[in-house]
Each structure stands twice: as structure tokens, then as C-alpha cells.
């Protein structure tokens, strides 16, 4: 890699979603600002419909710093939609995304940029250590990544989260995927390009509580699997063949036993078979329902998020970039 020409970075965009994080946004902003001081950057914080003091804090911070862009969503759309909003508002040549709770140290963005300069289009951070997470979360996360890898044909590295940096080309490819069920870390692998991993130790949350209770985590996992795999649907077919096979094998046995004159009461076994098949059929219908529901959501083509308000919006002229003076010839009319 060393032989490749070094890329030079113009604008770097950094996106972070926040939802009810009044206890830590200021700290996040302060640490990110110091960590990014060496770059020409824009920090985009997406306020995912917070109902606490987060919005007001962000507005105040944005007033004193034009490099901080704040995108307020009209309600809580969820982590992945908020992240998408951030990515769509980013104008940089390279775009990094991270959680705002300081579990992903902003200081490491410089390492990702260095990899990008060496030619990597997508740089993802792999958690080698995770501080302050419950045993339950670690175990279930591990199961999830194993299940996901075996069902989906996407080679997602276990323990790689949404802490990533994307080259503009990779980002444009990612943003061209308009699906509603957004499993962004899987989608960034799916788009291809040159991928590169960096190990890091994930810190504990700086303050406040996780916004991913078990219920949301389960939903997120189902979304991830359903949007990358048809295996659950095909399972019904396999089971159908299996049980039909068993049924056919049973026919000659029953006939033989009848001819041999042995009478089978068989009430218990028939009941079990009927109940089990009924159960399997209901599960299969449920699985189909999960997919049909998602198809329904997709065909409605609703926007992924709605912006209520923005702070430090870039000037609408495409060419005028952050830091540029408004030269007289660039002013229209
Ligand atoms: N978040 C968000 N919208 C949501 C839930 C979470 O924007 O509906 C943000 C949250 O503020 C944080 C990041 O997404 O910056 C990751 O969430 P969290 O730390 O709660 O998840 P965990 O790290 O526990 O999986
Ligand atoms: Mg967190």
C-alpha cells in the first residue's frame, strides 16, 4: 500500500446522531473539536427528535461555531435513519460516522483518515475490547454477528459497528440504496470498494443510558437479517419438503402394519403431528408476514426522515465551500 499515491483530503465530514443526550453533547462536541482541529472539517450532529435539553444546547453551540452543522429531525426516526440524514447532508470528500456517546473515541478519526490517504475507500473500526457493556449485550451481540454471517452473504466483520469512514464514491453508492430497513454497517460492506480494518478498544458510555433497550435491539437484528437474507423464507420450503418426505415414508409402514393385522390406536401421535405441523405452518406464515410487512413499508416510499430545522446550513451554491470567501463573480445575478 505504501507505494500508492497519497490522497490529499479537502473537506472531512463527521456525522453523529444524538437522541436525548443532554448529559454529554457538550462533552462530545468539545472532544470532537479538539480531535479534528488539524483538519478542514464539518461536524454534523443530527438531533433525532430529542425531547430533553439537547436541541437547545446544540443551537447554542452552533451559534458560536460555523463548522458545527446541526440537523434537527421532526421526531425520533431511529439511529440508522438519523445517521443516514447525517450522511446525506455531508459534503466532504471523506465522511466519518460515529456515536455521540463517546464510546467511539473521536481521536481515532485521524487514524481512519490516514488509511484513507493510503488508498482505502472504506475504513471500519473493530472493537477489540468493550468497556462498560453488560455481559448480556456482549453475548447477544456475538450470537447476532454469527447468525448474520451465516444467513446473509455479506462478510461483515464481527464486532464492527457504525464507526466507519467512507470515501465520497463509496458514500454515494451507499446513499443510492434507498431501502427503509437500513443496516448501514452491512450496506457499507455490500457496496464493495477497498475495505480496511483498524482495531480499537471501545470505551464505556460517557453519561446517560443506552438508547437501545432489548426490544429495539431485537427489532434491529430482525431488520438486519431480513434485509440481507431470504434464508428464513426458504426455511419454510425446506421444512415442507422434510415433513412431506416423512409422511410418504409413513404410508408403507401403516399399510404393512394394517396387513399384519396389528391395530394402532395412534391417537397421541396423530395429535402431536397435527399440532406440530400447525405450529410450523403458523411460524412460516409469521416469517412471510415479517417480509410482507417490510415490502409494504418499502412500497409506500415514505422519506427516511424529515428535517425540521437546520443550523449553519451550507450556502446553496454548490461550488462555494466552507472557508471560501464569497467572491463577487460567484454571486448570482
Ligand atoms: N441514537 C439516536 N436515535 C435513537 C437511538 C440512539 O440518534 O433512536 C443515538 C444515540 O444518541 C447515540 C447513538 O445513537 O449517539 C448510539 O446509541 P446508544 O449509545 O444508545 O446505543 P448503544 O451504544 O448502547 O448500542
Ligand atoms: Mg452507545
Coordinates of N, CA and C and ligand atoms in Angstrom, one line a residue, residues 21 99 101 103 133 137 202 205 210-211, ligand 2:
X21 N -29.5 13.3 24.6 CA -28.1 13.2 25.2 C -27.7 14.5 25.9
X99 N -20.8 7.2 17.0 CA -21.8 7.5 18.0 C -21.4 8.7 18.8
X101 N -22.0 9.2 22.0 CA -21.9 9.0 23.5 C -20.4 8.7 23.9
X103 N -18.4 6.5 23.1 CA -18.0 5.1 23.1 C -16.9 4.9 22.0
X133 N -20.0 -2.6 29.0 CA -21.2 -3.2 28.4 C -21.6 -4.4 29.2
X137 N -25.3 -8.0 26.8 CA -25.2 -7.4 25.5 C -24.0 -8.0 24.6
X202 N -13.3 -0.1 22.7 CA -14.5 0.7 22.8 C -14.7 1.1 24.3
X205 N -19.9 4.2 27.8 CA -20.7 5.4 27.6 C -20.3 6.5 28.5
X210 N -28.1 3.8 27.6 CA -28.2 3.3 26.2 C -29.6 3.6 25.7
X211 N -29.7 4.0 24.4 CA -31.0 4.2 23.8 C -31.4 3.0 23.0
Ligands
LIG2 MG1 -23.6 3.7 22.9

